[in-house]
PDB file of C-alpha atoms and ligand atoms in Angstrom:
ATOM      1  CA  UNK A 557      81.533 151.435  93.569  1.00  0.00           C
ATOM      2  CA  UNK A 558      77.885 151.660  93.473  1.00  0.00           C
ATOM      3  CA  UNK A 559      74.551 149.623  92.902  1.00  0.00           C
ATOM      4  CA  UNK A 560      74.505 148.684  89.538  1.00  0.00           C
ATOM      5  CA  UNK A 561      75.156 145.233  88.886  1.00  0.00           C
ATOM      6  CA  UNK A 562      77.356 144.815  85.740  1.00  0.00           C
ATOM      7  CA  UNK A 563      77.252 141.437  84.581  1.00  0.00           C
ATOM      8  CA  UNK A 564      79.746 140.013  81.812  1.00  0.00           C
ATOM      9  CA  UNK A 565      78.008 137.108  80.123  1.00  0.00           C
ATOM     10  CA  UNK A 566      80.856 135.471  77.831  1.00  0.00           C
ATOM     11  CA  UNK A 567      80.488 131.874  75.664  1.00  0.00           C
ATOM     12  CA  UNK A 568      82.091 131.071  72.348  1.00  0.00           C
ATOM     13  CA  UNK A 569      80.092 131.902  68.843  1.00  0.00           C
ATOM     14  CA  UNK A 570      76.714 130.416  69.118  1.00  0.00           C
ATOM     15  CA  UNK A 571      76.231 128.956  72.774  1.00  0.00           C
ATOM     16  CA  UNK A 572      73.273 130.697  73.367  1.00  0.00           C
ATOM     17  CA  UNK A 573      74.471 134.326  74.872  1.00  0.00           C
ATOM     18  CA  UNK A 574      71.952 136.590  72.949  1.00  0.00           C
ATOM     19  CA  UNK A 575      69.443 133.494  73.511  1.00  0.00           C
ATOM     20  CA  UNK A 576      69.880 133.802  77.270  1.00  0.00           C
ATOM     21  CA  UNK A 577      70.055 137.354  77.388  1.00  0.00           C
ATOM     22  CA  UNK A 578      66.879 138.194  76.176  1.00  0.00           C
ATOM     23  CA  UNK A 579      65.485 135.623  78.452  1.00  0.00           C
ATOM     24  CA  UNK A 580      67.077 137.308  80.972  1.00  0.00           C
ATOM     25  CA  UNK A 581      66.460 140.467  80.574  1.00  0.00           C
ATOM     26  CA  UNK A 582      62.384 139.472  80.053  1.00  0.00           C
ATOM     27  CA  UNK A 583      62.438 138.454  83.874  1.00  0.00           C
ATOM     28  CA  UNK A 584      64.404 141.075  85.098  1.00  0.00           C
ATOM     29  CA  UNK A 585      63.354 144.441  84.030  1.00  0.00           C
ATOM     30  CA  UNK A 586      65.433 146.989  86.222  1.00  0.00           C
ATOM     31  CA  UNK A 587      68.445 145.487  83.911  1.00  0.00           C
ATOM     32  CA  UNK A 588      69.303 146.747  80.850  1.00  0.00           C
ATOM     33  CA  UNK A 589      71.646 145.632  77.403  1.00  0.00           C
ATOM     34  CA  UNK A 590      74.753 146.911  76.545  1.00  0.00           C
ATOM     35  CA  UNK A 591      74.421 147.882  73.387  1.00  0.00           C
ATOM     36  CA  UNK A 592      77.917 147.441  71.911  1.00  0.00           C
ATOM     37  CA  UNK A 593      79.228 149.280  68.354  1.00  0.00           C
ATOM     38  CA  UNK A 594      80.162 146.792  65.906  1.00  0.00           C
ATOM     39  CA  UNK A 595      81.679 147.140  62.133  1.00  0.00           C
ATOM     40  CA  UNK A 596      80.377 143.279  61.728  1.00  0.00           C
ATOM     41  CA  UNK A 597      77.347 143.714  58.785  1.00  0.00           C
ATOM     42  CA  UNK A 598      73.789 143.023  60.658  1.00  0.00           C
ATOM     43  CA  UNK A 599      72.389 140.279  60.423  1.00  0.00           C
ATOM     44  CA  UNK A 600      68.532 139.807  58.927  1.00  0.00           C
ATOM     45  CA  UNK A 601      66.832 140.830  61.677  1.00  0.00           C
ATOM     46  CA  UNK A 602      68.974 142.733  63.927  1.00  0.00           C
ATOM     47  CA  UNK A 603      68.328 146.573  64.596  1.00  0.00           C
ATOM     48  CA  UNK A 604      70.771 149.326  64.443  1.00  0.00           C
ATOM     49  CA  UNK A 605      70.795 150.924  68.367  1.00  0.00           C
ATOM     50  CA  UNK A 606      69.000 147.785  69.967  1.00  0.00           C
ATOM     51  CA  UNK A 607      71.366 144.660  69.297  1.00  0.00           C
ATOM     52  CA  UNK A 608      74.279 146.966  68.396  1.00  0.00           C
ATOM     53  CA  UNK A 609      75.391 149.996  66.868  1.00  0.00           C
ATOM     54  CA  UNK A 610      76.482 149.489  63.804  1.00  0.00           C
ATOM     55  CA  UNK A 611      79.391 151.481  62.405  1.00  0.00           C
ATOM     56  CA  UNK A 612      82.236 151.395  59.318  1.00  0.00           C
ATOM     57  CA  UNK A 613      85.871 150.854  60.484  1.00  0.00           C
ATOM     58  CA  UNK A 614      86.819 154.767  60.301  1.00  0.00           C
ATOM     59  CA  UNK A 615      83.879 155.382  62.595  1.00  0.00           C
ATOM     60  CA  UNK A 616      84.965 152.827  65.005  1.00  0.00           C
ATOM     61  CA  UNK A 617      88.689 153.806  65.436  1.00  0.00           C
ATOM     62  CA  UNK A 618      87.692 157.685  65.701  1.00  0.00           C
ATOM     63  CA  UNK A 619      85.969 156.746  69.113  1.00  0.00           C
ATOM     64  CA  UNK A 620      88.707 154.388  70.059  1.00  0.00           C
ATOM     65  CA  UNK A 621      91.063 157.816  69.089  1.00  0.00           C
ATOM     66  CA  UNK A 622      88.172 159.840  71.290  1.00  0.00           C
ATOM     67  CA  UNK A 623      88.620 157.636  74.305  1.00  0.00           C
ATOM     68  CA  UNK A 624      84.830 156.568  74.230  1.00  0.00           C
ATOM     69  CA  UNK A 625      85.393 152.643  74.527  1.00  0.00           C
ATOM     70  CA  UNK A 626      85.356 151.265  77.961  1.00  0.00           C
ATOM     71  CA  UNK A 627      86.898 148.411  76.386  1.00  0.00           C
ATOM     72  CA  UNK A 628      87.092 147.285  72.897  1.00  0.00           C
ATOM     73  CA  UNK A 629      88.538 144.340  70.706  1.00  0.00           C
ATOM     74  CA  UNK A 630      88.870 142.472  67.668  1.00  0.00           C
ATOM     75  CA  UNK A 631      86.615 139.464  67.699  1.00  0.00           C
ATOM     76  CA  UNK A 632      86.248 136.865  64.149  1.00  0.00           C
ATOM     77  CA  UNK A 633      88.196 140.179  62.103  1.00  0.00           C
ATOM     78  CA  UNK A 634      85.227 142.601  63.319  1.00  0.00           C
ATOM     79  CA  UNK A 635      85.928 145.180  65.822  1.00  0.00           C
ATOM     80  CA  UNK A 636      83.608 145.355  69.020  1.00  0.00           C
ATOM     81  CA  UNK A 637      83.552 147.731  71.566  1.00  0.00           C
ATOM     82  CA  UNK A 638      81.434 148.776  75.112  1.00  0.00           C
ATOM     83  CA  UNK A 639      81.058 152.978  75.068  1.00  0.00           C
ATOM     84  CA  UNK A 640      81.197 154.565  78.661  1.00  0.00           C
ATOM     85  CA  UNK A 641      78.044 155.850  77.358  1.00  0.00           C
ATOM     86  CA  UNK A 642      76.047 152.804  77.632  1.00  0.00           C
ATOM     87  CA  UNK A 643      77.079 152.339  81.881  1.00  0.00           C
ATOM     88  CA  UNK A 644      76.276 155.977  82.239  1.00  0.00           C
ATOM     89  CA  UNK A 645      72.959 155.237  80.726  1.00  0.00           C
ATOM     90  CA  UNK A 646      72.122 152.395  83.063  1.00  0.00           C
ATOM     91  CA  UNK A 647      73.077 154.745  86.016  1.00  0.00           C
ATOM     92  CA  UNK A 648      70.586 157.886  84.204  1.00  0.00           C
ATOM     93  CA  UNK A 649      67.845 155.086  84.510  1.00  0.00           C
ATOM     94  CA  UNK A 650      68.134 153.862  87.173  1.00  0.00           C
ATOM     95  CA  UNK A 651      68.815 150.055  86.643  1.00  0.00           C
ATOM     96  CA  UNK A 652      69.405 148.253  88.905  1.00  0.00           C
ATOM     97  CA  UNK A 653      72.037 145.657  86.343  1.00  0.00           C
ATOM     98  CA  UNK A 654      73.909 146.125  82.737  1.00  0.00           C
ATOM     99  CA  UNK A 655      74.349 143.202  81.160  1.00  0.00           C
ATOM    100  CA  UNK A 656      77.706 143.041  78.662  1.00  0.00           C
ATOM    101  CA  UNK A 657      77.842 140.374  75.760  1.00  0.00           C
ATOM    102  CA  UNK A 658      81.580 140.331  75.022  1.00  0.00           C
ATOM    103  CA  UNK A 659      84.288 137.995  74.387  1.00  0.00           C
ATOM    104  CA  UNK A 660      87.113 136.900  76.849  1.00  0.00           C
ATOM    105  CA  UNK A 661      89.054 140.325  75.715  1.00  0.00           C
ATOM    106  CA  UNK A 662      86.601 142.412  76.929  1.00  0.00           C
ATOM    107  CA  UNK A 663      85.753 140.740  79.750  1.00  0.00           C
ATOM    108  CA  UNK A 664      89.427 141.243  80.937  1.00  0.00           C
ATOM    109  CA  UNK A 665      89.116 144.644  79.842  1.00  0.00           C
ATOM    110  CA  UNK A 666      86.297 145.246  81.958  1.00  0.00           C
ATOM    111  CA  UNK A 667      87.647 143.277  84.807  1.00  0.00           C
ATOM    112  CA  UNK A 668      90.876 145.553  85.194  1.00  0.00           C
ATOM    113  CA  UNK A 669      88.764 148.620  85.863  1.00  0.00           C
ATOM    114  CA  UNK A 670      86.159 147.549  87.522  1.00  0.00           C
ATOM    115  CA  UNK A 671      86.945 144.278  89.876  1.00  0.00           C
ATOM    116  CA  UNK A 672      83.267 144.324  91.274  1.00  0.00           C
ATOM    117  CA  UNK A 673      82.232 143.018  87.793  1.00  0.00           C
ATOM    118  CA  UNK A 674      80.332 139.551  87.642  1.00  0.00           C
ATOM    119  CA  UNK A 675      81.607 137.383  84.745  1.00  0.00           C
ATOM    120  CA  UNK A 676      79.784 134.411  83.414  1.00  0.00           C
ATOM    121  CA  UNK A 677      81.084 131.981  80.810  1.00  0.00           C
ATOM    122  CA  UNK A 678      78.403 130.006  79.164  1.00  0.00           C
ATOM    123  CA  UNK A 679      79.721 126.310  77.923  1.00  0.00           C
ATOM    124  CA  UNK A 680      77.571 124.671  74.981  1.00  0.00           C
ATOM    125  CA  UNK A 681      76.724 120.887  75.899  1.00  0.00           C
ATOM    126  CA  UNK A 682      79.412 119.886  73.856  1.00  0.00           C
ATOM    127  CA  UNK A 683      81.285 120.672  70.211  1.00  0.00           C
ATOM    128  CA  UNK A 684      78.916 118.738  68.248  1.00  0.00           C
ATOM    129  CA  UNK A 685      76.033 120.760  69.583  1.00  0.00           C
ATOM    130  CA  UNK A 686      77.762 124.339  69.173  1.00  0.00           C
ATOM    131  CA  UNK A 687      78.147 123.233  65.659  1.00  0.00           C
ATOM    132  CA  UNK A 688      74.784 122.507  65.084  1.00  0.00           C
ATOM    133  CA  UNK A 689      73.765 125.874  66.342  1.00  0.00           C
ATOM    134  CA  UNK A 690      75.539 128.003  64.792  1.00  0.00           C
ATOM    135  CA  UNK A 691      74.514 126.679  62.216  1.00  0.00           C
ATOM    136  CA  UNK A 692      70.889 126.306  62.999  1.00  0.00           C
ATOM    137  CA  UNK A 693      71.128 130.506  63.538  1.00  0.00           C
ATOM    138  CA  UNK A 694      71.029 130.249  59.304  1.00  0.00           C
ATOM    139  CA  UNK A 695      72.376 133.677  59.473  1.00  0.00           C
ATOM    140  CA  UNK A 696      76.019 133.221  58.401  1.00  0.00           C
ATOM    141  CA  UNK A 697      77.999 132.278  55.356  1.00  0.00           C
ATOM    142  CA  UNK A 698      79.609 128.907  56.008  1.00  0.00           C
ATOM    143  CA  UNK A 699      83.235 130.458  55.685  1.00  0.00           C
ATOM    144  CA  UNK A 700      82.099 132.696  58.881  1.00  0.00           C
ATOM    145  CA  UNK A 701      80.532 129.683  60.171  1.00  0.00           C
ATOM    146  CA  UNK A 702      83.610 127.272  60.453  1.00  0.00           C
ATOM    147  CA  UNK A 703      85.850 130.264  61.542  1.00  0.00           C
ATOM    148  CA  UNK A 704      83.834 131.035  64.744  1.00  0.00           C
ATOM    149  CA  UNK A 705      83.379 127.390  65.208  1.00  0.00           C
ATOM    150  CA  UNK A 706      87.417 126.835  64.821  1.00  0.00           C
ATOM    151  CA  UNK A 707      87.880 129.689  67.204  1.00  0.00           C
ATOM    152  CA  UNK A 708      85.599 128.035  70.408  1.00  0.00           C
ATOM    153  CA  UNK A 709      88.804 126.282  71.889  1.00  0.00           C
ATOM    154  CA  UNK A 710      90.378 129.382  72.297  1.00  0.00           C
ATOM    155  CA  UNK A 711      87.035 131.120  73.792  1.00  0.00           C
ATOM    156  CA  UNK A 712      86.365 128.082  76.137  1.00  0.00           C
ATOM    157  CA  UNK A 713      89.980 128.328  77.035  1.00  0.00           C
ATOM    158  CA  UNK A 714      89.635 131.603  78.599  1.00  0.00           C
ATOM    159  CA  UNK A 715      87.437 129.696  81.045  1.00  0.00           C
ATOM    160  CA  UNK A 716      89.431 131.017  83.850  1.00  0.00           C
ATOM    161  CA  UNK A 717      88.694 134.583  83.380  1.00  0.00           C
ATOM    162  CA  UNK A 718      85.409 133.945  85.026  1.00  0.00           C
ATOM    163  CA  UNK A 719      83.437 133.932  88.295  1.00  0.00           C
ATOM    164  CA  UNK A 720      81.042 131.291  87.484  1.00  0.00           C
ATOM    165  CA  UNK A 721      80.606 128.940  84.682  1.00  0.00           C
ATOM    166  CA  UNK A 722      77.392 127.549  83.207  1.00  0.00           C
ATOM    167  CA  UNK A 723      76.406 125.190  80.354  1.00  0.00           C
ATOM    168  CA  UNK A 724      73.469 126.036  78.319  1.00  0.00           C
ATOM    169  CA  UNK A 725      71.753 122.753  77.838  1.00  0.00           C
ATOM    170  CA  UNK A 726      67.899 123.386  78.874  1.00  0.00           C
ATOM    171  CA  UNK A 727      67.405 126.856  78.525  1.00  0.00           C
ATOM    172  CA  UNK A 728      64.940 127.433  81.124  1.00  0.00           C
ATOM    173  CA  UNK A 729      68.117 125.687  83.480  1.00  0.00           C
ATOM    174  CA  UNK A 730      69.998 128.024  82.289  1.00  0.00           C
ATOM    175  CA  UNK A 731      68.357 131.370  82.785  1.00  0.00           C
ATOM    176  CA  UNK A 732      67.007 129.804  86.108  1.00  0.00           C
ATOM    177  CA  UNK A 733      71.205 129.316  87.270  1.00  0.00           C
ATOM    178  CA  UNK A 734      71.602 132.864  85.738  1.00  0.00           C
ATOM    179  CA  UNK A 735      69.013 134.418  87.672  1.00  0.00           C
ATOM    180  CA  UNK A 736      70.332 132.805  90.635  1.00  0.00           C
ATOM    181  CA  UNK A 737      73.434 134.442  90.291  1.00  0.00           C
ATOM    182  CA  UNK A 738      72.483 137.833  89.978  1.00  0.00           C
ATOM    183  CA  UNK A 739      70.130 137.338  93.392  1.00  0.00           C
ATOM    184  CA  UNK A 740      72.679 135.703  94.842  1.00  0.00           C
ATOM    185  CA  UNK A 741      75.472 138.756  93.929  1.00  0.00           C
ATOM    186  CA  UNK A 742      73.011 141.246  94.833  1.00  0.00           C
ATOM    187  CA  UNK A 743      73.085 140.150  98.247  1.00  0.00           C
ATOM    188  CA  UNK A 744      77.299 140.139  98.714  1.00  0.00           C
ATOM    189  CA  UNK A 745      78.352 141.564 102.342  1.00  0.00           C
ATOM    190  CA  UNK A 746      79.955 144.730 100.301  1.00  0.00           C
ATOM    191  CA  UNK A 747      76.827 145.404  98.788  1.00  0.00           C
ATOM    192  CA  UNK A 748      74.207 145.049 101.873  1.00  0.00           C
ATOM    193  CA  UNK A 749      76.911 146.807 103.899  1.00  0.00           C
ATOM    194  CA  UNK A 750      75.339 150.359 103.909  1.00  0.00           C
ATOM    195  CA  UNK A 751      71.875 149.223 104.603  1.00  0.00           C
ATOM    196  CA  UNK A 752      73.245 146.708 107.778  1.00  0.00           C
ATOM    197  CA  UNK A 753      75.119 149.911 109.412  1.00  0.00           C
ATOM    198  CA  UNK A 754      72.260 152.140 108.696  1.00  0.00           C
ATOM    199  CA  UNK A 755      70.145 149.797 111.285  1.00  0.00           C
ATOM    200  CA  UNK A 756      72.920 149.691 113.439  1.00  0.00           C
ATOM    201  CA  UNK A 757      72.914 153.501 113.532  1.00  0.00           C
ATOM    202  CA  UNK A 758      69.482 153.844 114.207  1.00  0.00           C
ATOM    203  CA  UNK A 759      69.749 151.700 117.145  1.00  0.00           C
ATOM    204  CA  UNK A 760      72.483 154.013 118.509  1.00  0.00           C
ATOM    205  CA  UNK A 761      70.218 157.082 117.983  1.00  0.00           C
ATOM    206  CA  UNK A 762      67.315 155.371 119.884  1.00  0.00           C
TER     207      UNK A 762
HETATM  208  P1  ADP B1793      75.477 133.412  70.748  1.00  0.00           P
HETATM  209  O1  ADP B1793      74.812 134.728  71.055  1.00  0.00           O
HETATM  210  O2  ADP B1793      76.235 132.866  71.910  1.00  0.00           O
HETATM  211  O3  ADP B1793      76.308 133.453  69.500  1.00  0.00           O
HETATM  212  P2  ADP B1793      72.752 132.525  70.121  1.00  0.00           P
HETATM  213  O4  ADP B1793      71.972 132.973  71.316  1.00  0.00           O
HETATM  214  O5  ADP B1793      72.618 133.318  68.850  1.00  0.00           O
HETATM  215  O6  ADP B1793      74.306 132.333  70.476  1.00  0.00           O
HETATM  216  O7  ADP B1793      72.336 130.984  69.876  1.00  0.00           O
HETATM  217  C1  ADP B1793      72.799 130.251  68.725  1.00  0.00           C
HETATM  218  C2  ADP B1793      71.671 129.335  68.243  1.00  0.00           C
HETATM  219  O8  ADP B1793      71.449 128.311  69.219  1.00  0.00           O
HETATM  220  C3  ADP B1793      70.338 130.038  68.037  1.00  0.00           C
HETATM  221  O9  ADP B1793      69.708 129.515  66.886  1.00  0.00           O
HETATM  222  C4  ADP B1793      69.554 129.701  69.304  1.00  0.00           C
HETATM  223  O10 ADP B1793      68.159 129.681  69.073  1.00  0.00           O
HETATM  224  C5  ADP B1793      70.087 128.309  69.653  1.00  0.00           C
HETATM  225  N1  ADP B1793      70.084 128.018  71.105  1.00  0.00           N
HETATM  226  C6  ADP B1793      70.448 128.826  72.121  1.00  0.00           C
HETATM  227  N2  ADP B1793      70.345 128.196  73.309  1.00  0.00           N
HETATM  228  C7  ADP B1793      69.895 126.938  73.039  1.00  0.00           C
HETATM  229  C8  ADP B1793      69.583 125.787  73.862  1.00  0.00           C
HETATM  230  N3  ADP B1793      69.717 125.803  75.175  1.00  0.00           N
HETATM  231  N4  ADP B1793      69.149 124.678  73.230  1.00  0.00           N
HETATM  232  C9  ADP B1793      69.016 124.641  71.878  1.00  0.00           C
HETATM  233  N5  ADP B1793      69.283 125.683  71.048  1.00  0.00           N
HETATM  234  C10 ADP B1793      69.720 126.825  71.626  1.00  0.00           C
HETATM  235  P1  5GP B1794      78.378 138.329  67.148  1.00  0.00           P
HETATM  236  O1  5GP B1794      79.028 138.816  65.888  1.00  0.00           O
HETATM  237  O2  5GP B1794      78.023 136.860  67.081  1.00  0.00           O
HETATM  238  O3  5GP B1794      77.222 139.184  67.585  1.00  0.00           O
HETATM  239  O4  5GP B1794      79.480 138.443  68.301  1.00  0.00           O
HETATM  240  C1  5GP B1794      80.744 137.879  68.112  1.00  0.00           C
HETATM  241  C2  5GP B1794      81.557 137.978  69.387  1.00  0.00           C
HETATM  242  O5  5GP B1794      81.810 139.342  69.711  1.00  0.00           O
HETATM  243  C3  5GP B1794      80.868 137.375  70.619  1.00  0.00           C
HETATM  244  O6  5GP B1794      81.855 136.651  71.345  1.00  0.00           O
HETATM  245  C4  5GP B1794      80.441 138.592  71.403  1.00  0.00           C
HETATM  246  O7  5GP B1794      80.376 138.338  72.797  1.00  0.00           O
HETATM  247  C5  5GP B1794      81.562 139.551  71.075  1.00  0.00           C
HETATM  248  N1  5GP B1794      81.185 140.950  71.332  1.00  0.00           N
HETATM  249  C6  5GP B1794      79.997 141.552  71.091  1.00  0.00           C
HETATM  250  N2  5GP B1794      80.027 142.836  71.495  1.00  0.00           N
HETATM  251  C7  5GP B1794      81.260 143.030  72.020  1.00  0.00           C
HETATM  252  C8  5GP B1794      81.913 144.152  72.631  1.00  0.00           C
HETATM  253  O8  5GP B1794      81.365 145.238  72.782  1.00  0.00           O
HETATM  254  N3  5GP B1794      83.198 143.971  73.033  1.00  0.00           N
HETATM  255  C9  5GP B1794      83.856 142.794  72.893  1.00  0.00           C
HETATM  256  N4  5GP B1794      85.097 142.726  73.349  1.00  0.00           N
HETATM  257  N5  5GP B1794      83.285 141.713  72.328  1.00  0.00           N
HETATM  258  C10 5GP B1794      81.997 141.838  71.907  1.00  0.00           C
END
């Protein structure tokens, strides 16, 4: 285990993830974005590298065949998957947190390997208002639109997967709570152990 924080921020389709991870990310600059590979089409104004990697199907499954996934899932019939790549590029530098937009698959995923993992489900106020954004977002066809909304029970289900639990209402609330959570995990017994016996230590040499 090391220093970098990896954080596992999971909601159903249009809660406000990307929202609240660009928010976060503005007020903490030592962390850094997963950038996940997708076969999903972009949307209008995402970039290829920054939002994800986008990638055709054969693409996909030769890295899954290469081993290059740390995990990697089928989410609304796309595939979606974290490379190893992107943690060793946190490490290479030097952040000090990786944040990781996935669903409740790859949050388990995730999870099994590395248990020192920090995951986050974000709740929407309530149905009516998840509905109403992802639909606001303009970006999707209504069939795509009504599947990801008829899939949120089963998101919100996986509830339990998680450390902490947050509902976006206010925005500014909610990147406020999430920035309290990553002080407040920074500053776990495992992780200020080192620094705690390295003043003990120098007392003894004293
Ligand atoms: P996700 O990444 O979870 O699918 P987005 O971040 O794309 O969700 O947010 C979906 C839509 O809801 C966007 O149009 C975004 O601007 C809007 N949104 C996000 N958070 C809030 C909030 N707290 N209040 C109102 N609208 C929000
Ligand atoms: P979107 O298409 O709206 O960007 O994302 C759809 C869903 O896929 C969201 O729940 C998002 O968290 C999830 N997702 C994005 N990247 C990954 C990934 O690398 N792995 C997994 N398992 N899910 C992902």
């Amino acid at each position: 285990m090391d220093d970098l924080l990896l954080l596992i921020l999971s909601s159903p389709s249009g809660a406000g993830k990307t929202t609240l991870t660009r928010r976060l990310l503005a007020r903490l600059p030592e962390f850094t974005f997963s950038v996940s590979h997708t076969t999903r089409k972009p949307r209008a104004k995402e970039v290829n590298g920054e939002d994800y990697h986008f990638v055709d199907r054969t693409r996909f499954e030769e890295l899954v065949a290469n081993g290059a996934f740390a995990e990697w899932a089928e989410v609304h019939g796309n595939l979606y998957g974290t490379t190893l790549t992107e943690i060793d590029r946190a490490r290479k530098q030097g952040c000090t947190g990786i944040i990781f937009d996935v669903d409740y698959q790859g949050a388990r995923q995730i999870k099994a390997t590395r248990k020192e993992a920090v995951g986050i489900f974000i709740l929407p106020p309530s149905l009516q208002e998840l509905e109403r954004r992802l639909r606001g977002r303009a970006s999707d066809d209504e069939d795509t639109i009504r599947r990801r909304f008829d899939k949120s029970l089963v998101e919100i289900e996986h509830y339990p997967f998680f450390d902490y639990v947050l509902v976006n209402d206010d925005v500014e609330h909610a990147v406020a709570t999430l920035e309290g959570i990553v002080l407040a995990e920074r500053t776990r017994r495992w992780r200020m152990a080192a620094r705690a016996e390295l003043l003990l230590r120098e007392g003894v040499v004293r």
